[in-house]
Amino acid sequence: MAIPKHANVVIVGGGIAGCSIAYHLTKIGITDVALLERKQLTCGTTWHAAGLVGQLRATRNLTELAKYTADLYHSLEAETGQATGFKQNGSVSVAKTEARFEELKRGASMGKTFGLQIDVLTPEQIKERWPLLNMEDVVGGLFLPKDGQTNPIDTTNALAKGAKMRGAKIFENTAVERIRVENGRAVGVETAEGYIAADTVVLAGGMWSHSLAAAIGVAVPLHAAEHFYIVTEPIAGLPSGLPVLRVQDECAYYKEDAGKLLMGCFEPVAKPWGMKGISPDFCFDTLPEDYEHFEPILNAAVKRVPVLADAGIQLFFNGPESFTPDDRYYIGETPEVKDLFVATGFNSVGIAASGGAGKVVADWIRDRKPPMDLCDVDIRRVMPFQANKKYLHDRTVETLGLLYAMHWPYYQYTTARGARRSALHDRLVAAGACMGETAGWERPNWYAAPGTKPEYEYSYGRQNWFDACRLECLAVRDSVALFDQASFAKFHVQGKDACRILNYMSTANVDVPVGKVVYAQWLNERGGIEADLTMTRLSPDEFMVVTSAICQTRDLAWLKARIASYPDAHCCVTDVTSGVAMLGIMGPMSRELLETVSGADLSNAAHPFGVSREIEIGYAKVRASRITYVGELGWELYVPAEFILGVYEAILKAGEPLGLKHAGYHAMAACRVEKGYRHWSHDIADEDTPLESGLGFTIAWDKPEGFLGKEALLPQRGVKTLPKRLVQVALVDTSETAPLLYHEEPIVRNGTIVGSIKSGAWGHRLGQSLGMGYVACDAGVSKEWLESGTWEVEVAAKRYAARVQVSPWYDPTNTRIKS
């Protein structure tokens, strides 16, 4: 069969992800699909996958996609007639420590919020389900009855058959040499067999995706690593239908299949592979055995499953899998090239993820917008520098093992650090900063007291930095604190049409006097929040847009796309993040401090809240914006990077008699949760409207030209009891033993789960465990409904009494901010 001259959608890669996308595209009526595989279907990494189909993931939406995958595989054979080998025999996860057991139980509680069937097991119950297990030092575990396993090759072939049944064409031995890009959009692919024009190109090329994307200036950061497992010879008396077993504390998983055991691992120190490139002839290849590397895992496995001691090894397998810097896969349209989608970097969970990923990518291609909140796996989270080969090599050493490592709150990567540093980096380290990493930036998370080490000691309770964070928060409340906020993304938007474009993009009115700071959201057509940021009018035709570090790529791409939708407009955007340093000076003494170093009048009359102006500090001209993310009187200072050291030194000197204290991002997070300030990707995202999330005050309903998303919001306008609402939550227990809230803990009203926590922190200014999250009620979330309920939050399978309200717990009248 000759390749076509044109296809509606061309998919590059015939692994399970590519075949799933083809299957789902044809299922929704997009049948002019050409899938190109350089050799044979599954020949890259799919063929040697272990075939585990687990459903519980780190977040709600990733779990939803995994649940869909399990349901799909359950019915796929009946639909296509192609055997898949799918068995829904469940899975057991085992904890050797109380900390791991708490992690598992927190996951079980999260799963309850969306109906996932999970049983918390005692050691005795684990032994019943896995009788071959040595129960020494086991403290408990989980059982997910609808987890299972499948044959990767057969399942991929079933997806391919389903796609072909509905019209898709699949071409093996057809290598894509290059994706063709014209005028900023993907228009087709070049192959040895000829060129295929396409309306949409999907890159699902597994470990080849990085190089194919890099050739056209697109960042798809992933790197291959060696992945090991063994398959035993048949074991006499081995029970059939055993659940998949995970002993994450020993980095191991076990799968029974046809009377044999497969045991694989995610070792703590991995072996990156393919640093010199991957041969185009790679096809069902294996990598050299490395018994020395695998031996520690195998020795622990023999103790945990004693029958392995006498079982012969039929196969010692080593094959490559690709891993991303944050252990989450990539899907969606790339920010650099329009009409180019990706589905790659599955971090050894591609079998369990590909069903759901294929469905949402197909819907995304059809609608040109994501069908649900997918920010966890959206390619737009990537920072361009992350495509750096050395960075990827160094990070991959760690990321493979992190799949089974403890998933501690506030965990900080230990590899590929120091990529992005502010000009103050060394000064902050000298001041005791314990650096964390966000979007590649080294940022001070907390400051160690003199004589103590700025190093994390992880736990699910109060970690070793708890008291240091408390002192920083109290300085924010009682005196003044300094935050290094250089990592915040900053864009200059200029041109005679800049105001008109930003005004239509934004919920708030951006056509304000020069020097005014506007807080607003950017919405999609559905009224969902795409961005949460501030815009400062610098001149009639110039604005500064400031957003969070993690949103730098995403928000810049959104802004550029909106500008491009005005083909004749006079407007351009420049990312100035690297050239503009930023300090937060926050607390009741901030005015006195800044007046001392600048000589400027910063009184309420001269510099009210929400106003930005230039002042002088030392030898520098500094933009001072009176705004806050911690709920206190304060200013954000924007400083040309070459002047920041002098400004910093002047502030430190003047701040010493006022009790100035360095503060980190943990303190900022604690303060913003107390104040109920939202964080994009946690509390608000593209499925949440400003009215549902309590941000209706930003909306200028009567702007003459309206705003993007207004029509979708009109049905919610004036409705006081929406079915979904973001609320503030406080645990009643304020003792030192009160649990901490992190993310996705169920919110319970009168014994029924009605929502979940999105952000949590200990509020040091109030002395309480706090959180915020959405609750739902078909009749509407009213004040009476909130006040009449008995509220609890479930943490690690235990429920704790709580209070719930709409307004923030700290300074709800904003008295302190405007003092």
Coordinates of N, CA and C in Angstrom, one line a residue, residues 155-292:
T155 N -2.2 -5.9 22.9 CA -3.1 -4.8 23.2 C -2.8 -3.7 22.1
T156 N -1.6 -3.5 21.8 CA -1.3 -2.5 20.7 C -1.9 -2.9 19.4
N157 N -1.7 -4.2 19.1 CA -2.3 -4.7 17.8 C -3.8 -4.6 17.8
A158 N -4.4 -4.8 19.0 CA -5.9 -4.6 19.1 C -6.3 -3.2 18.8
L159 N -5.6 -2.2 19.4 CA -5.8 -0.8 19.1 C -5.6 -0.5 17.6
A160 N -4.6 -1.0 17.0 CA -4.3 -0.8 15.6 C -5.4 -1.4 14.8
K161 N -5.9 -2.6 15.1 CA -6.9 -3.2 14.4 C -8.2 -2.4 14.5
G162 N -8.5 -1.9 15.7 CA -9.7 -1.1 15.8 C -9.6 0.1 15.0
A163 N -8.4 0.8 14.9 CA -8.3 2.0 14.1 C -8.5 1.6 12.6
K164 N -7.9 0.5 12.1 CA -8.0 0.1 10.7 C -9.4 -0.3 10.3
M165 N -10.1 -0.9 11.3 CA -11.5 -1.2 11.0 C -12.3 0.0 10.7
R166 N -11.9 1.2 11.2 CA -12.7 2.4 10.9 C -12.0 3.3 9.9
G167 N -11.0 2.8 9.2 CA -10.5 3.6 8.1 C -9.1 4.1 8.2
A168 N -8.4 4.0 9.4 CA -7.1 4.5 9.5 C -6.1 3.6 8.7
K169 N -5.0 4.2 8.2 CA -4.0 3.4 7.5 C -2.7 3.4 8.2
I170 N -2.2 2.2 8.4 CA -0.9 2.0 9.1 C 0.2 1.6 8.2
F171 N 1.3 2.3 8.3 CA 2.4 2.0 7.4 C 3.6 1.6 8.2
E172 N 4.1 0.4 8.2 CA 5.3 -0.1 8.9 C 6.5 0.1 7.9
N173 N 7.7 0.1 8.5 CA 8.9 0.3 7.7 C 8.9 1.6 6.9
T174 N 8.3 2.6 7.6 CA 8.2 3.9 7.0 C 8.7 5.0 8.0
A175 N 10.0 5.2 7.9 CA 10.6 6.1 8.9 C 10.4 7.6 8.5
V176 N 10.0 8.4 9.5 CA 9.8 9.8 9.3 C 11.2 10.4 9.5
E177 N 11.7 11.1 8.5 CA 13.0 11.8 8.6 C 12.9 13.2 9.2
R178 N 11.8 13.8 8.9 CA 11.7 15.2 9.4 C 10.2 15.6 9.4
I179 N 9.8 16.4 10.4 CA 8.5 17.1 10.4 C 8.7 18.4 9.7
R180 N 7.9 18.6 8.7 CA 8.0 19.9 7.9 C 7.1 21.0 8.6
V181 N 7.8 22.1 8.8 CA 7.1 23.3 9.4 C 7.2 24.5 8.5
E182 N 6.0 25.1 8.3 CA 5.9 26.3 7.4 C 5.1 27.4 8.2
N183 N 5.6 28.6 8.2 CA 4.9 29.7 8.9 C 4.5 29.3 10.3
G184 N 5.3 28.6 11.0 CA 5.0 28.3 12.4 C 4.1 27.2 12.7
R185 N 3.7 26.4 11.6 CA 2.8 25.3 11.9 C 3.3 24.1 11.2
A186 N 3.0 22.9 11.7 CA 3.4 21.6 11.1 C 2.5 21.4 10.0
V187 N 3.0 21.1 8.8 CA 2.2 20.9 7.6 C 2.4 19.5 7.0
G188 N 3.2 18.6 7.6 CA 3.4 17.3 7.1 C 4.7 16.7 7.5
V189 N 5.0 15.5 7.0 CA 6.2 14.8 7.3 C 6.9 14.3 6.1
E190 N 8.3 14.3 6.2 CA 9.1 13.8 5.1 C 9.6 12.4 5.4
T191 N 9.4 11.5 4.5 CA 9.8 10.1 4.7 C 10.6 9.6 3.5
A192 N 11.3 8.5 3.6 CA 12.1 8.0 2.5 C 11.1 7.6 1.3
E193 N 9.9 7.4 1.7 CA 8.9 7.0 0.7 C 8.2 8.2 0.0
G194 N 8.5 9.4 0.5 CA 7.9 10.6 0.0 C 7.3 11.5 1.1
Y195 N 6.8 12.6 0.7 CA 6.2 13.6 1.6 C 4.7 13.4 1.8
I196 N 4.3 13.5 3.0 CA 2.8 13.4 3.3 C 2.4 14.7 3.9
A197 N 1.5 15.4 3.3 CA 1.0 16.6 3.8 C -0.1 16.3 4.9
A198 N -0.2 17.1 5.9 CA -1.1 16.8 7.0 C -1.7 18.1 7.5
D199 N -2.9 18.0 8.0 CA -3.5 19.1 8.8 C -3.0 19.1 10.2
T200 N -2.7 17.9 10.7 CA -2.2 17.8 12.1 C -1.1 16.7 12.1
V201 N -0.1 17.0 12.8 CA 1.0 15.9 13.0 C 1.1 15.6 14.4
V202 N 1.1 14.3 14.8 CA 1.2 13.9 16.1 C 2.6 13.1 16.3
L203 N 3.4 13.6 17.2 CA 4.7 13.0 17.5 C 4.5 12.1 18.7
A204 N 4.5 10.8 18.4 CA 4.4 9.7 19.4 C 5.6 8.8 19.2
G205 N 6.8 9.3 19.1 CA 7.9 8.5 18.7 C 8.8 8.0 19.8
G206 N 8.2 8.0 21.1 CA 9.0 7.4 22.2 C 10.3 8.1 22.3
M207 N 11.4 7.2 22.5 CA 12.7 7.8 22.8 C 13.3 8.5 21.6
W208 N 12.7 8.5 20.4 CA 13.2 9.2 19.3 C 12.5 10.6 19.2
S209 N 11.5 10.9 20.1 CA 10.8 12.1 20.0 C 11.7 13.3 20.3
H210 N 12.6 13.2 21.2 CA 13.5 14.4 21.5 C 14.2 14.9 20.3
S211 N 14.8 14.0 19.5 CA 15.6 14.4 18.4 C 14.8 14.9 17.2
L212 N 13.6 14.2 17.0 CA 12.7 14.7 15.9 C 12.2 16.1 16.2
A213 N 11.9 16.3 17.5 CA 11.4 17.7 17.9 C 12.5 18.7 17.8
A214 N 13.7 18.3 18.3 CA 14.8 19.3 18.4 C 15.1 19.8 17.0
A215 N 15.0 19.0 16.0 CA 15.4 19.3 14.6 C 14.5 20.5 14.1
I216 N 13.3 20.7 14.7 CA 12.5 21.8 14.2 C 12.3 22.8 15.3
G217 N 13.2 22.8 16.3 CA 13.1 23.9 17.4 C 12.1 23.7 18.4
V218 N 11.6 22.4 18.6 CA 10.6 22.1 19.7 C 11.3 21.4 20.8
A219 N 11.0 21.8 22.0 CA 11.6 21.1 23.2 C 10.6 20.0 23.7
V220 N 11.1 18.8 23.6 CA 10.4 17.6 24.1 C 11.5 16.9 25.0
P221 N 11.6 17.3 26.2 CA 12.7 16.8 27.1 C 12.4 15.4 27.6
L222 N 13.2 14.4 27.1 CA 13.1 13.1 27.6 C 14.4 12.4 27.3
H223 N 14.7 11.3 28.0 CA 15.9 10.6 27.9 C 15.7 9.1 28.2
A224 N 16.3 8.3 27.4 CA 16.2 6.8 27.7 C 17.1 6.4 28.8
A225 N 16.6 5.4 29.5 CA 17.3 4.7 30.6 C 17.2 3.2 30.5
E226 N 18.1 2.5 31.0 CA 18.1 1.0 31.0 C 17.0 0.6 32.0
H227 N 16.2 -0.4 31.7 CA 15.2 -0.9 32.6 C 15.3 -2.4 32.6
F228 N 15.3 -2.9 33.8 CA 15.6 -4.3 34.0 C 14.4 -5.1 34.6
Y229 N 14.3 -6.4 34.1 CA 13.5 -7.3 34.8 C 13.9 -8.7 34.5
I230 N 13.5 -9.7 35.3 CA 13.7 -11.1 35.1 C 12.4 -11.8 34.9
V231 N 12.4 -12.9 34.2 CA 11.3 -13.8 34.1 C 11.8 -15.2 34.5
T232 N 11.2 -15.8 35.5 CA 11.6 -17.1 36.0 C 11.1 -18.2 35.0
E233 N 11.7 -19.4 35.2 CA 11.2 -20.6 34.6 C 9.9 -20.9 35.4
P234 N 9.0 -21.8 34.8 CA 7.8 -22.2 35.5 C 8.1 -22.6 37.0
I235 N 7.3 -22.1 37.9 CA 7.4 -22.4 39.3 C 6.3 -23.3 39.7
A236 N 6.6 -24.5 40.2 CA 5.6 -25.5 40.6 C 4.8 -24.9 41.8
G237 N 3.5 -25.1 41.6 CA 2.6 -24.6 42.7 C 2.3 -23.2 42.8
L238 N 2.8 -22.4 41.8 CA 2.6 -21.0 41.8 C 1.1 -20.7 41.5
P239 N 0.4 -20.0 42.4 CA -1.0 -19.8 42.2 C -1.2 -18.9 41.0
S240 N -2.2 -19.2 40.2 CA -2.5 -18.4 39.0 C -3.4 -17.3 39.5
G241 N -3.4 -16.2 38.7 CA -4.2 -15.1 39.0 C -3.8 -14.2 40.2
L242 N -2.6 -14.3 40.6 CA -2.1 -13.5 41.7 C -2.2 -12.0 41.3
P243 N -2.6 -11.2 42.2 CA -2.5 -9.7 41.9 C -1.1 -9.3 41.6
V244 N -1.0 -8.2 40.8 CA 0.3 -7.6 40.6 C 0.7 -7.1 42.0
L245 N 2.0 -7.3 42.3 CA 2.6 -7.0 43.6 C 3.6 -5.9 43.4
R246 N 3.5 -4.8 44.3 CA 4.5 -3.8 44.3 C 5.0 -3.6 45.7
V247 N 6.3 -3.8 45.8 CA 7.0 -3.6 47.1 C 8.0 -2.4 46.8
Q248 N 7.4 -1.2 46.9 CA 8.1 0.0 46.5 C 9.3 0.3 47.4
D249 N 9.2 -0.1 48.6 CA 10.3 0.1 49.5 C 11.6 -0.7 49.1
E250 N 11.4 -1.7 48.3 CA 12.5 -2.5 47.8 C 12.6 -2.3 46.3
C251 N 11.9 -1.3 45.7 CA 12.1 -0.9 44.3 C 11.6 -1.9 43.3
A252 N 10.7 -2.9 43.8 CA 10.4 -4.0 43.0 C 8.9 -4.2 42.7
Y253 N 8.6 -4.8 41.6 CA 7.2 -5.2 41.2 C 7.3 -6.6 40.7
Y254 N 6.1 -7.3 40.9 CA 6.0 -8.8 40.6 C 4.7 -9.0 39.8
K255 N 4.8 -9.8 38.8 CA 3.7 -10.2 38.0 C 3.7 -11.7 37.7
E256 N 2.6 -12.3 38.0 CA 2.5 -13.8 37.6 C 1.9 -13.9 36.3
D257 N 2.5 -14.8 35.4 CA 2.0 -14.9 34.1 C 2.3 -16.3 33.6
A258 N 1.3 -17.1 33.3 CA 1.5 -18.5 32.8 C 2.4 -19.3 33.7
G259 N 2.2 -19.2 35.0 CA 3.0 -20.1 35.9 C 4.4 -19.6 36.2
K260 N 4.8 -18.4 35.7 CA 6.1 -17.8 35.9 C 5.9 -16.5 36.7
L261 N 7.0 -16.0 37.2 CA 7.0 -14.7 37.8 C 7.9 -13.8 37.1
L262 N 7.4 -12.6 36.8 CA 8.2 -11.5 36.2 C 8.5 -10.6 37.4
M263 N 9.8 -10.2 37.6 CA 10.1 -9.3 38.7 C 11.0 -8.2 38.1
G264 N 10.5 -7.0 38.2 CA 11.2 -5.8 37.7 C 11.5 -4.8 38.7
C265 N 12.2 -3.8 38.4 CA 12.6 -2.8 39.4 C 12.8 -1.4 38.8
F266 N 12.7 -0.5 39.8 CA 13.0 0.9 39.5 C 14.0 1.3 40.5
E267 N 15.3 1.1 40.2 CA 16.4 1.2 41.1 C 16.7 2.7 41.4
P268 N 17.2 3.0 42.6 CA 17.4 4.4 43.0 C 18.4 5.2 42.1
V269 N 19.4 4.5 41.6 CA 20.4 5.2 40.7 C 20.3 4.5 39.4
A270 N 19.8 5.1 38.4 CA 19.5 4.5 37.1 C 20.7 4.7 36.2
K271 N 20.6 4.0 35.0 CA 21.6 4.0 34.0 C 21.0 4.7 32.7
P272 N 21.3 6.0 32.5 CA 20.8 6.6 31.3 C 21.5 5.9 30.1
W273 N 20.8 5.9 29.0 CA 21.2 5.2 27.8 C 20.9 6.0 26.5
G274 N 21.8 5.8 25.5 CA 21.5 6.5 24.2 C 22.1 7.8 24.1
M275 N 23.2 8.1 24.9 CA 23.7 9.5 24.9 C 24.3 9.9 23.6
K276 N 24.7 8.9 22.8 CA 25.3 9.2 21.5 C 24.3 9.1 20.4
G277 N 23.1 9.0 20.7 CA 22.0 8.8 19.7 C 21.5 7.4 19.7
I278 N 20.3 7.2 19.2 CA 19.7 5.9 19.1 C 19.7 5.4 17.6
S279 N 20.2 4.3 17.4 CA 20.3 3.8 16.0 C 18.9 3.8 15.3
P280 N 18.8 4.2 14.1 CA 17.6 4.1 13.4 C 17.2 2.7 13.1
D281 N 18.1 1.7 13.2 CA 17.8 0.3 13.0 C 17.4 -0.4 14.3
F282 N 17.3 0.3 15.4 CA 16.9 -0.3 16.6 C 15.5 -0.9 16.5
C283 N 15.3 -2.2 16.7 CA 14.0 -2.8 16.5 C 14.0 -4.1 17.3
F284 N 13.2 -4.2 18.3 CA 13.1 -5.3 19.2 C 14.5 -5.7 19.8
D285 N 15.3 -4.7 20.0 CA 16.7 -4.9 20.5 C 16.6 -4.9 22.0
T286 N 17.6 -5.6 22.6 CA 17.8 -5.6 24.0 C 19.2 -5.0 24.3
L287 N 19.4 -4.6 25.5 CA 20.7 -4.0 26.0 C 21.5 -5.1 26.7
P288 N 22.7 -4.8 26.9 CA 23.6 -5.8 27.6 C 23.1 -6.1 29.0
E289 N 23.2 -7.3 29.5 CA 22.9 -7.6 30.8 C 23.9 -7.0 31.8
D290 N 23.4 -6.6 33.0 CA 24.2 -6.0 34.0 C 23.8 -6.6 35.3
Y291 N 24.3 -7.8 35.6 CA 23.9 -8.5 36.9 C 24.3 -7.8 38.1
E292 N 25.5 -7.1 38.0 CA 26.0 -6.4 39.2 C 25.0 -5.2 39.6

